Short mmCIF file of C-alpha atoms in Angstrom, two decimals:
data_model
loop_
_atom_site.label_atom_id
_atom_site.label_comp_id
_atom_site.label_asym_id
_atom_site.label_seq_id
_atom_site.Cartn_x
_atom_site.Cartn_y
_atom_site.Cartn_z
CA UNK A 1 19.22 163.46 -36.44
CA UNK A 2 22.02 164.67 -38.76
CA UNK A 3 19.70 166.82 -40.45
CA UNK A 4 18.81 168.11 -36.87
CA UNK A 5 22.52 169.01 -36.19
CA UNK A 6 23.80 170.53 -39.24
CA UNK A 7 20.82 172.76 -40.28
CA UNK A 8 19.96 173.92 -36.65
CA UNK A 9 20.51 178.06 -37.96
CA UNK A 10 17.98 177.07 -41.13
CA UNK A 11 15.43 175.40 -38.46
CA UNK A 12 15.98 178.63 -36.36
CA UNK A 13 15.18 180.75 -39.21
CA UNK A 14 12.31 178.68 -40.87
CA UNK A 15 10.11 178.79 -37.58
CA UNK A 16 10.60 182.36 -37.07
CA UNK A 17 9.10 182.63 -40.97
CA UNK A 18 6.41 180.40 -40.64
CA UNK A 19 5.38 181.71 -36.92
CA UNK A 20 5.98 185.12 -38.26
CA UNK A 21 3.45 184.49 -41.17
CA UNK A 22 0.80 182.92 -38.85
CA UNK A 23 0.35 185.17 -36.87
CA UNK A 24 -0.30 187.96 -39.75
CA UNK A 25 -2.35 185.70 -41.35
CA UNK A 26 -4.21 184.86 -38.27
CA UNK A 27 -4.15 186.99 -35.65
CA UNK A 28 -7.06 189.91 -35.46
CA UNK A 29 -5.20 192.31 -33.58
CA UNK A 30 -2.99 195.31 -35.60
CA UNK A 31 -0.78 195.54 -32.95
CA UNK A 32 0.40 191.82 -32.91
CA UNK A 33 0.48 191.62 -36.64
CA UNK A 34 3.30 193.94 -36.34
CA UNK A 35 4.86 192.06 -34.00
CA UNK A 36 4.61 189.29 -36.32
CA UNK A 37 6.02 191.15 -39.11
CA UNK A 38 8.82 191.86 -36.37
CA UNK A 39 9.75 188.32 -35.94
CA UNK A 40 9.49 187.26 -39.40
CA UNK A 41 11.75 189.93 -40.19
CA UNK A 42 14.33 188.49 -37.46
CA UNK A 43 13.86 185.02 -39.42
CA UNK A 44 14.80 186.51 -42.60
CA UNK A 45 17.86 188.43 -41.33
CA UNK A 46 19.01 184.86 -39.77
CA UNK A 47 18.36 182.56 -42.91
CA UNK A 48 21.02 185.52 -44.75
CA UNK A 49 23.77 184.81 -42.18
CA UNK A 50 23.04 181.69 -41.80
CA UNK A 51 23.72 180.95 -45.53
CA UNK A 52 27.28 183.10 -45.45
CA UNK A 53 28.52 180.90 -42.96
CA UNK A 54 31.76 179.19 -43.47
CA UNK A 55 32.07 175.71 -41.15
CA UNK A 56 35.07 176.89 -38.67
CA UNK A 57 35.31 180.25 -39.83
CA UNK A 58 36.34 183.21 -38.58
CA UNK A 59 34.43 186.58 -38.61
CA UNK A 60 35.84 189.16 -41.53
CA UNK A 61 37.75 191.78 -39.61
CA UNK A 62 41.26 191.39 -39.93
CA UNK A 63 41.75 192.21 -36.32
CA UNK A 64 45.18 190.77 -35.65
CA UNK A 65 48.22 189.65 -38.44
CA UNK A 66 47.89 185.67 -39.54
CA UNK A 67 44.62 185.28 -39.86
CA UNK A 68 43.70 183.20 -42.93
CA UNK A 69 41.88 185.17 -45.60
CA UNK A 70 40.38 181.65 -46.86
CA UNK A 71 38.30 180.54 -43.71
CA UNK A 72 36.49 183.91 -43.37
CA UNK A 73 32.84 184.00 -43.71
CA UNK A 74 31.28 185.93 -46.63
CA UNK A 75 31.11 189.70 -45.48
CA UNK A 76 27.85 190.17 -48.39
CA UNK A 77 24.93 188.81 -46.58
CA UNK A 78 26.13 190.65 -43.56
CA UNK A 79 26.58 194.00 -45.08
CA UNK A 80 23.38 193.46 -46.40
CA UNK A 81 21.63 192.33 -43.09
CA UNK A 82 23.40 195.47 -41.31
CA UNK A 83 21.63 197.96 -43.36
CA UNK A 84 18.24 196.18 -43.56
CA UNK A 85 17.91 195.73 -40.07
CA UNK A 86 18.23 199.38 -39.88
CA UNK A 87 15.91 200.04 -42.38
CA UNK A 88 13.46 197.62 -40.48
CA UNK A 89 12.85 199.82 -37.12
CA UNK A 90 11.95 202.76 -39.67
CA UNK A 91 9.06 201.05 -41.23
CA UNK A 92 8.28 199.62 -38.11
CA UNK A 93 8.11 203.09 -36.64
CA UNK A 94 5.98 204.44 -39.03
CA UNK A 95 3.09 201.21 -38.72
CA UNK A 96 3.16 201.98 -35.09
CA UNK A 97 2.26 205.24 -35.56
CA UNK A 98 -0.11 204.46 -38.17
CA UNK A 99 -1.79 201.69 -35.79
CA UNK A 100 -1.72 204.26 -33.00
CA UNK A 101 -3.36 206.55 -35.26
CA UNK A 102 -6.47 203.72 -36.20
CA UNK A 103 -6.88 203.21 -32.61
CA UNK A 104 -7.46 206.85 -32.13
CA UNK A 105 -9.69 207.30 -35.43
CA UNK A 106 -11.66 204.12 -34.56
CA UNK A 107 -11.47 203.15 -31.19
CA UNK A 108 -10.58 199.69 -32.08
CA UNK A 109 -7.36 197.96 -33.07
CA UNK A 110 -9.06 194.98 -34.30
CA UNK A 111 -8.97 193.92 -37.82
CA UNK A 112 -12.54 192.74 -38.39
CA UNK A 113 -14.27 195.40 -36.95
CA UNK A 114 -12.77 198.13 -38.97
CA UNK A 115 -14.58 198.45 -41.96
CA UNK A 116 -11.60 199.22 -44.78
CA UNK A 117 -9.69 196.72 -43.34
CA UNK A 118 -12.34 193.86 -43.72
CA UNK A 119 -11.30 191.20 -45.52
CA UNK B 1 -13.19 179.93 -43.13
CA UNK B 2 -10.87 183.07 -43.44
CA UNK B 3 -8.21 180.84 -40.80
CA UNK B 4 -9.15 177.80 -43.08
CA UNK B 5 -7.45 179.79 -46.09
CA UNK B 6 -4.72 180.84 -43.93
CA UNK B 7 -3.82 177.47 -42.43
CA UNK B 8 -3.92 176.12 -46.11
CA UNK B 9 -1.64 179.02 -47.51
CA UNK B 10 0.74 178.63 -44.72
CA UNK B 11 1.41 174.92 -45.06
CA UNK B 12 1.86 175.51 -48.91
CA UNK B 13 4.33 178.39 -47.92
CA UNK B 14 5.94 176.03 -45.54
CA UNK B 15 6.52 172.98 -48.13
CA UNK B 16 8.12 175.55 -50.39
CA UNK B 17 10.32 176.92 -47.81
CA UNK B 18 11.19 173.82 -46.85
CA UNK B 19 12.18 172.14 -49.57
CA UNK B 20 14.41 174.61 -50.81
CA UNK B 21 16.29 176.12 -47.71
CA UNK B 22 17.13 171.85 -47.11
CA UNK B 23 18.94 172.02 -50.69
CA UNK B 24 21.09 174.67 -49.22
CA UNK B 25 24.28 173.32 -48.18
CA UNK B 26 25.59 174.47 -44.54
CA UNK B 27 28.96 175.85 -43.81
CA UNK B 28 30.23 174.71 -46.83
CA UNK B 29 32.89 176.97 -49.27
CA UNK B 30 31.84 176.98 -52.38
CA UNK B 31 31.68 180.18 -55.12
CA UNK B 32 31.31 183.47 -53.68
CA UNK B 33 31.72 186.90 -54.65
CA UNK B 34 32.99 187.56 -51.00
CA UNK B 35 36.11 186.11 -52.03
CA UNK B 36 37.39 189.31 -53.83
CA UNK B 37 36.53 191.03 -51.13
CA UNK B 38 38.01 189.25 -48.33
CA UNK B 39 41.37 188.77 -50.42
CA UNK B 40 41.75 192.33 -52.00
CA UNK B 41 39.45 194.66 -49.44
CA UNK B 42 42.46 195.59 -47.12
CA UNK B 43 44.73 196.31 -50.40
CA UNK B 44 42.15 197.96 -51.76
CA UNK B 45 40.51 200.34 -49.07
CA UNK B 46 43.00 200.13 -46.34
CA UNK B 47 39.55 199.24 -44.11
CA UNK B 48 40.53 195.89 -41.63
CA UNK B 49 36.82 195.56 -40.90
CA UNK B 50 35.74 193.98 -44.62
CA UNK B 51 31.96 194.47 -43.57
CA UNK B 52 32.63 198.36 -43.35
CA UNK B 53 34.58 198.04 -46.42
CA UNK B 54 31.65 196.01 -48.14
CA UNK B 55 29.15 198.78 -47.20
CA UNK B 56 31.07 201.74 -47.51
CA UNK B 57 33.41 201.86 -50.48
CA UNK B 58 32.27 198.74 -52.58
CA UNK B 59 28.19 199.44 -51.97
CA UNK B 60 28.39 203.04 -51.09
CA UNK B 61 25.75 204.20 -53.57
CA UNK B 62 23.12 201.55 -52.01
CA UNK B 63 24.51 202.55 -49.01
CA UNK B 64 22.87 206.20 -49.70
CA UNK B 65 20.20 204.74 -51.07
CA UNK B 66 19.12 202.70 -47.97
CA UNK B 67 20.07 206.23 -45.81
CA UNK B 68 17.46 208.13 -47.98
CA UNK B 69 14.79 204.93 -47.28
CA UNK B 70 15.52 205.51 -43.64
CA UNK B 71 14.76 209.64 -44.21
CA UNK B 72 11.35 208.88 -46.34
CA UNK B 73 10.15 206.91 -43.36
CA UNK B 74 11.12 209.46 -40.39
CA UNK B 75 9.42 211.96 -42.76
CA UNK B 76 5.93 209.98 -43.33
CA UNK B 77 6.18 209.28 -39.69
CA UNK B 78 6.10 212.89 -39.16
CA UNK B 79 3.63 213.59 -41.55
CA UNK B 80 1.49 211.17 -40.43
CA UNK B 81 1.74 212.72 -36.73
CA UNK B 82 0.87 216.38 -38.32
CA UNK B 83 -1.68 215.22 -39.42
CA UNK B 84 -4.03 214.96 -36.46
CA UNK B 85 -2.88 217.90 -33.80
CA UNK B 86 -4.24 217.97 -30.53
CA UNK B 87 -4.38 220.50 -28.21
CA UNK B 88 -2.08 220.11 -25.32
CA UNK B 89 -3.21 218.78 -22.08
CA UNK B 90 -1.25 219.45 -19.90
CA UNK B 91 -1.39 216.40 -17.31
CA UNK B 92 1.10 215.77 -14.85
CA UNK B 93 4.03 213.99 -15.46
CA UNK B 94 4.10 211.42 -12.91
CA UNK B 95 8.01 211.56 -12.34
CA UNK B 96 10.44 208.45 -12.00
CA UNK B 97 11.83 206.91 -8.48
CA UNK B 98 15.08 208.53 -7.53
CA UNK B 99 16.86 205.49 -8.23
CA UNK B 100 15.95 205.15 -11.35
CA UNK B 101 16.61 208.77 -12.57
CA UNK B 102 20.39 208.96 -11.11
CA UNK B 103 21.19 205.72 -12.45
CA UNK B 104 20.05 206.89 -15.91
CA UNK B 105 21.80 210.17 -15.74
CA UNK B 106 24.99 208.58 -14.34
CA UNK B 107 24.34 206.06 -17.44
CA UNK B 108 23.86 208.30 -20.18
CA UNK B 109 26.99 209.96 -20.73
CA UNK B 110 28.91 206.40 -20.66
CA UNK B 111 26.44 205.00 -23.33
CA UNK B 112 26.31 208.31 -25.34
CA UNK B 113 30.54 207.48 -25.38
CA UNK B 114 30.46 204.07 -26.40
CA UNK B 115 27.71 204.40 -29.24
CA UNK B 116 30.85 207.32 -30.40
CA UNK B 117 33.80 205.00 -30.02
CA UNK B 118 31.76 202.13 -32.23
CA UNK B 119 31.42 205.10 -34.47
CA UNK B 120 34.73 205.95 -35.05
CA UNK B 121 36.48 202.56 -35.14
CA UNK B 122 34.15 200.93 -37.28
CA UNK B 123 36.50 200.54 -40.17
CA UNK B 124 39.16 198.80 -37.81
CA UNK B 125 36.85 196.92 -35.67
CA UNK B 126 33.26 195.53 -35.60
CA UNK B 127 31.06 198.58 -35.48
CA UNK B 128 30.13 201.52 -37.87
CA UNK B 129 28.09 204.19 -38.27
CA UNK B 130 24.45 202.40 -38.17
CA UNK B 131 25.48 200.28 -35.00
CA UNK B 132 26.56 203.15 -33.43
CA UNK B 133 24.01 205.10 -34.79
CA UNK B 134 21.73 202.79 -33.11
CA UNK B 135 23.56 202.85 -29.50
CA UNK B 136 23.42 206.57 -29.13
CA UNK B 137 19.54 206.46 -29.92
CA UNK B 138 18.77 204.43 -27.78
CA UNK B 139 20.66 206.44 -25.13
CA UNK B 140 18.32 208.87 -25.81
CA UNK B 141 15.04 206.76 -25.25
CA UNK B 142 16.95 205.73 -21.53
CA UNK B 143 16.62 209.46 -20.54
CA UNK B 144 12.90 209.72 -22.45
CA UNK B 145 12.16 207.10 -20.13
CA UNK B 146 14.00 207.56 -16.90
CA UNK B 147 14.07 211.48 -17.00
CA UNK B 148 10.13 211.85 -17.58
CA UNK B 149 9.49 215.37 -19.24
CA UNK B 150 12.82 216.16 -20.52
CA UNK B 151 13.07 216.93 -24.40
CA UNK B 152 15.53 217.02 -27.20
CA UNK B 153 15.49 220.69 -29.25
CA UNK B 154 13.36 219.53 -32.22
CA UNK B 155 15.68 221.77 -34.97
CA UNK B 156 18.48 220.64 -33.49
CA UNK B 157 17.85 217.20 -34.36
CA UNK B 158 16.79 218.10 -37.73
CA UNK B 159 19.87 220.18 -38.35
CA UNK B 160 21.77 217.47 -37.46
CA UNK B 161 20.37 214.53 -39.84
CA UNK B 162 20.55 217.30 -42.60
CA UNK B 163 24.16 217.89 -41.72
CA UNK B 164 24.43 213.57 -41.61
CA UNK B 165 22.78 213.67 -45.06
CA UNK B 166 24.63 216.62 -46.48
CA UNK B 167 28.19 215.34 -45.72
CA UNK B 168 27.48 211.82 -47.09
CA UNK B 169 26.19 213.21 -50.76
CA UNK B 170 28.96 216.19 -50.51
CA UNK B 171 31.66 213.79 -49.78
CA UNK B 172 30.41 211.94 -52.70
CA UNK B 173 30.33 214.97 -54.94
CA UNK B 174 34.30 215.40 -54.30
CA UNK B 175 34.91 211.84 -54.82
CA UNK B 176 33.70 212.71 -58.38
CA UNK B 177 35.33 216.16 -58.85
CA UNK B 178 38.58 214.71 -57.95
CA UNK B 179 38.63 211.16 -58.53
CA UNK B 180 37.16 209.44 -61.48
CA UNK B 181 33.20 208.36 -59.54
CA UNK B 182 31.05 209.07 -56.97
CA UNK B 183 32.05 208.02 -53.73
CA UNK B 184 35.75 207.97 -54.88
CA UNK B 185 37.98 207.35 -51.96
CA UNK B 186 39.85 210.77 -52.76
CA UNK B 187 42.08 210.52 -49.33
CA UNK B 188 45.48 208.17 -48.93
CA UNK B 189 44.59 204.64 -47.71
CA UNK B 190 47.60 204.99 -45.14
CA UNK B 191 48.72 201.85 -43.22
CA UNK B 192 45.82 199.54 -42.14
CA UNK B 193 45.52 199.14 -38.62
CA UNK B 194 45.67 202.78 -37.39
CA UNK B 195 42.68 205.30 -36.43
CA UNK B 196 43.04 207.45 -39.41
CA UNK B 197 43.51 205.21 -42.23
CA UNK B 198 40.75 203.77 -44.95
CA UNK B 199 40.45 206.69 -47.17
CA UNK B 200 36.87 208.48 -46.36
CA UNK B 201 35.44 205.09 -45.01
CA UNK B 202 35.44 207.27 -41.30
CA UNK B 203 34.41 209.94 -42.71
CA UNK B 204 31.30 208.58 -44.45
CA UNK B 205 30.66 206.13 -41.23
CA UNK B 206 30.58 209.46 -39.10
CA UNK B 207 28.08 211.15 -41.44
CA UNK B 208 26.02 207.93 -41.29
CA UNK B 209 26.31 207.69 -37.59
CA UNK B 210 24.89 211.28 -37.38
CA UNK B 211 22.37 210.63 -39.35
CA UNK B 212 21.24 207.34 -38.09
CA UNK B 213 21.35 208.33 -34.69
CA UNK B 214 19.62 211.69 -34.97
CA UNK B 215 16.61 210.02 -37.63
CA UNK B 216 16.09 207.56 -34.51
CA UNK B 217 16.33 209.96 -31.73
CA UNK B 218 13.42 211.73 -34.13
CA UNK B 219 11.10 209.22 -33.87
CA UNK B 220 11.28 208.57 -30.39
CA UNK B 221 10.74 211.81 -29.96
CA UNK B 222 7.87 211.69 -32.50
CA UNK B 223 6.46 209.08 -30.76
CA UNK B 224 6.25 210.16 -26.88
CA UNK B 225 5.60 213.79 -28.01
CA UNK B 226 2.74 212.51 -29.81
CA UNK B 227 1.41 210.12 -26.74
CA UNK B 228 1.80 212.93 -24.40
CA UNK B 229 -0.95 214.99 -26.63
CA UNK B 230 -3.49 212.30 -26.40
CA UNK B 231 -5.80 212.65 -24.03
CA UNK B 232 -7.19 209.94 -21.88
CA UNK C 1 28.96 174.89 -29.55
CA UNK C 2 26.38 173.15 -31.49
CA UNK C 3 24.44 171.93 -28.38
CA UNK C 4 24.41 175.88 -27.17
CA UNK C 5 23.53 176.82 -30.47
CA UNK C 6 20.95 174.39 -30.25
CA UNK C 7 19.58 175.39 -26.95
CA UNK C 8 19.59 179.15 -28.47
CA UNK C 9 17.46 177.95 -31.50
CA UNK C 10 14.85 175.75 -29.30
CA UNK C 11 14.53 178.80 -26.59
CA UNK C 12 14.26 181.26 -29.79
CA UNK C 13 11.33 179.12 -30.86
CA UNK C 14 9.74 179.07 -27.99
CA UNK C 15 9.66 182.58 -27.38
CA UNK C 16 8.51 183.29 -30.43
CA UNK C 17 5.23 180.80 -29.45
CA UNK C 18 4.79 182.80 -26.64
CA UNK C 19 4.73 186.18 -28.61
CA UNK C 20 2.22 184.26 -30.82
CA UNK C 21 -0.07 183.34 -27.83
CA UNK C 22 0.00 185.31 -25.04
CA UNK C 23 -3.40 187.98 -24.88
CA UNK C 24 -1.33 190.13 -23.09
CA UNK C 25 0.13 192.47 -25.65
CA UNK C 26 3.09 193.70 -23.31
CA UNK C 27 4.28 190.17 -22.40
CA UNK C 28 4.00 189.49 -26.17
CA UNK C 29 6.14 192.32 -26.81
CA UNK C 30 8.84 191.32 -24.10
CA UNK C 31 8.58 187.43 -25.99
CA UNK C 32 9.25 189.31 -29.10
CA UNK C 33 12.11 191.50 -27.27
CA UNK C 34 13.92 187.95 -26.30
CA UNK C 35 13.57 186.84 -29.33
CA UNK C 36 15.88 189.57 -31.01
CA UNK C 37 18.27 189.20 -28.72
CA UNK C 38 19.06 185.35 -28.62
CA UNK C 39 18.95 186.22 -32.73
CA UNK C 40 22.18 188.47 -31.47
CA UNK C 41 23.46 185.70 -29.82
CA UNK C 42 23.09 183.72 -32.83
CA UNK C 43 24.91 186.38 -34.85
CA UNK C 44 27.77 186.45 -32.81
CA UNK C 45 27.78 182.28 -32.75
CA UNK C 46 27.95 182.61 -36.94
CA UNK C 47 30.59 185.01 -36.62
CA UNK C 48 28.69 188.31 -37.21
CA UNK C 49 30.16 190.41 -34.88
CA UNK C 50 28.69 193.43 -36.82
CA UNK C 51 25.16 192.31 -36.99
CA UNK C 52 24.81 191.31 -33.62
CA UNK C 53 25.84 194.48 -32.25
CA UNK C 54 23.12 196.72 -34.30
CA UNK C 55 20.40 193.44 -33.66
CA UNK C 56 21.07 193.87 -29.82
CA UNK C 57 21.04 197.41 -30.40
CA UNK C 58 17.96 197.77 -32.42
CA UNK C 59 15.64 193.99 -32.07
CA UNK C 60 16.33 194.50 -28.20
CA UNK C 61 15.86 198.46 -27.23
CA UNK C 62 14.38 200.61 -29.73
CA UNK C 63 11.73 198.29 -30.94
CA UNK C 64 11.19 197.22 -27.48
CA UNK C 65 10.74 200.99 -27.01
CA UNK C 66 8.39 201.68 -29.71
CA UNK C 67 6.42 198.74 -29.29
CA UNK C 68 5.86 199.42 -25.25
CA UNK C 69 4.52 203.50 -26.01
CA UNK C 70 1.87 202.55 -28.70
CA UNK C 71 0.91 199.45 -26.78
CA UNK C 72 0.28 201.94 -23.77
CA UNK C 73 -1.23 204.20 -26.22
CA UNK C 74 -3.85 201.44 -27.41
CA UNK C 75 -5.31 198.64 -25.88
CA UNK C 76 -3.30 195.95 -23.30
CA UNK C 77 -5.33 193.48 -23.79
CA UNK C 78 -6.34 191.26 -27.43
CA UNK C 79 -9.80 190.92 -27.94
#
């Protein structure tokens, strides 16, 4: 129960992974794979906060005078997150279009009945 | 037997994951390289938001890096498009309910203004050029979708994330004619706090936010432009 | 604020189930749509002011966006 309590972010983050990765592995539709890369993606991004946290801290923008530089979370992860989540709708842009693109070559968007994608 | 596999990988994955994330202590301080950052940042770049400082002036080259990622992909995107054209049908638009259209209109403008005031504060406040970037796109796919038929000029936007692009790597170049490296923050720091202040952290957010925001914009428009040509 | 927090985690979960079962592509997409933005909330909660703000941005509209034109382009339904 203390577990449950302390590392409810890391439980958060470790579903969204482990759904995330299901349903790529599983799923036979291209469209919801990329959905599930979506949401594992979402996982990832929370594990990286989740790990900068400090326990009562204060976000790092020194928005008004006597605010303690010591109980600040770390500013990394989240400068890090901030540009990969940016990065993420790009490359998710650009699978759309390629699974829109299948769809119209094919006719199908599902996995096992396109030949190249067979595995 | 293929889901078999998959179960089997994904409960190995799992037992990994596990295992280590629950050796990661929670909220606790301990030894990090934020520390410099959060102590000296303000001193050092005159930024009061340390996130903008973090991606701006101490990772500013992976910063451009990550920019020119975001480029590559709008440009595949488009590649990808060109390469299936379709002649145009032209099929009617159905057009949205009244309601709908003046609320967008009336909303557009106010959004449009808020994605620019997260902008331009983002080294004093939480916000920055690819949050704001973000906000002004998306006030674009509002009117795609309320104001059916209505496009963006497609050089326009182009010009525009060239211009993004251009400043950031021109801004750079000065750093390094004047200063001593790339991406030297070749302006006065000034008093931390006001609007002008932080060096070229604004600047460099602004040509971000251009870019961002424009690169988006692009792909929406990409994307319906290249739904409309489909036929049914 | 951990029982919220909590609450945000469990409904997070849940959503993402849904996006992992429903047939119905759209509703999956709208699961996947709530899941980004309780991950905002979240954010905010671990005092990521920044991150939230392009996660609501981004996970909740544009992807949203993207996801609901191809999905009209291709097929509703999951065979």
């Amino acid at each position: 129960m203390n577990f449950l309590s302390e590392y409810t972010y890391y439980i958060g983050a470790f579903s969204l992974i482990i759904i995330g990765l299901y349903i790529i592995l599983v799923k036979k539709n291209l469209m919801k794979v990329i959905i599930g890369f979506s949401i594992f993606d979402t996982g990832i991004y929370l594990f990286l906060i989740a790990v900068g946290y400090l326990r009562e801290g204060t976000a790092p923008v020194f928005s008004k005078p006597g605010l303690d530089a010591g109980k600040m979370v770390d500013p990394v992860p989240q400068a890090l997150v901030l540009t990969a989540i940016v990065i993420g709708v790009a490359v998710l842009a650009l699978a759309v279009i390629l699974a829109i693109k299948i769809y119209a070559h094919y006719g199908t968007l599902n996995l096992r009945k396109i030949k190249e994608q067979r595995w | 037997m293929r889901k078999l596999i998959s179960i089997i990988l994904l409960g190995m994955v799992a037992t990994g994951l596990f295992m280590s994330i629950s050796q990661i202590p929670f909220g606790e301080p301990g030894e990090r390289i934020g520390d410099h950052f959060i102590n000296q940042g303000v001193n050092e770049t005159g930024a009061t938001n340390i996130v903008a400082a973090v991606v701006v002036s101490y990772r500013g080259f992976d910063t451009l890096g990550e920019v020119s990622v975001l480029f590559t992909a709008a440009m595949g995107l488009g590649a990808v498009i060109g390469l299936v054209r379709r002649k145009k049908t032209h099929t009617p638009i159905e057009p949205a309910s009244l309601i709908v259209y003046t609320g967008c209109r009336f909303l557009f403008p106010v959004i449009l203004l808020v994605g620019t005031y997260i902008v331009i504060h983002g080294h004093l406040t939480p916000g920055g050029g690819f949050q704001g970037g973000a906000v002004i796109a998306s006030a674009f796919l509002l009117m795609y979708l309320g104001c059916r038929g209505k496009r963006i000029r497609e050089n326009l936007s182009r010009g525009l994330e060239s211009l993004g692009g251009l400043l950031f790597i021109l801004l750079g170049v000065t750093g390094l004619v004047i200063g001593r490296d790339f991406l030297f923050s070749f302006l006065p720091e000034g008093e931390a706090g006001n609007l002008i202040s932080a060096g070229i952290i604004p600047l460099i957010y602004m040509a971000v936010g251009l870019k961002v925001g424009s690169e988006l914009t692009g792909i929406i428009d990409h994307l319906i432009e290249d739904t409309d040509e489909l036929p049914e | 604020m951990e029982i919220i927090a909590g609450i945000l985690v469990l409904l997070m979960i849940a959503s993402a189930i849904a996006a992992a079962s429903f047939q119905d592509l759209m509703n999956a997409v709208i699961a996947s749509c709530i899941v980004s933005l309780l991950a905002a909330l979240l954010f905010y909660l671990l005092q990521a002011p920044d991150v939230a703000m392009a996660e609501a941005a981004i996970g909740a509209a544009l992807v949203t966006g993207i996801f609901v034109i191809a999905v009209k382009r291709t097929k509703r339904f999951e065979e």
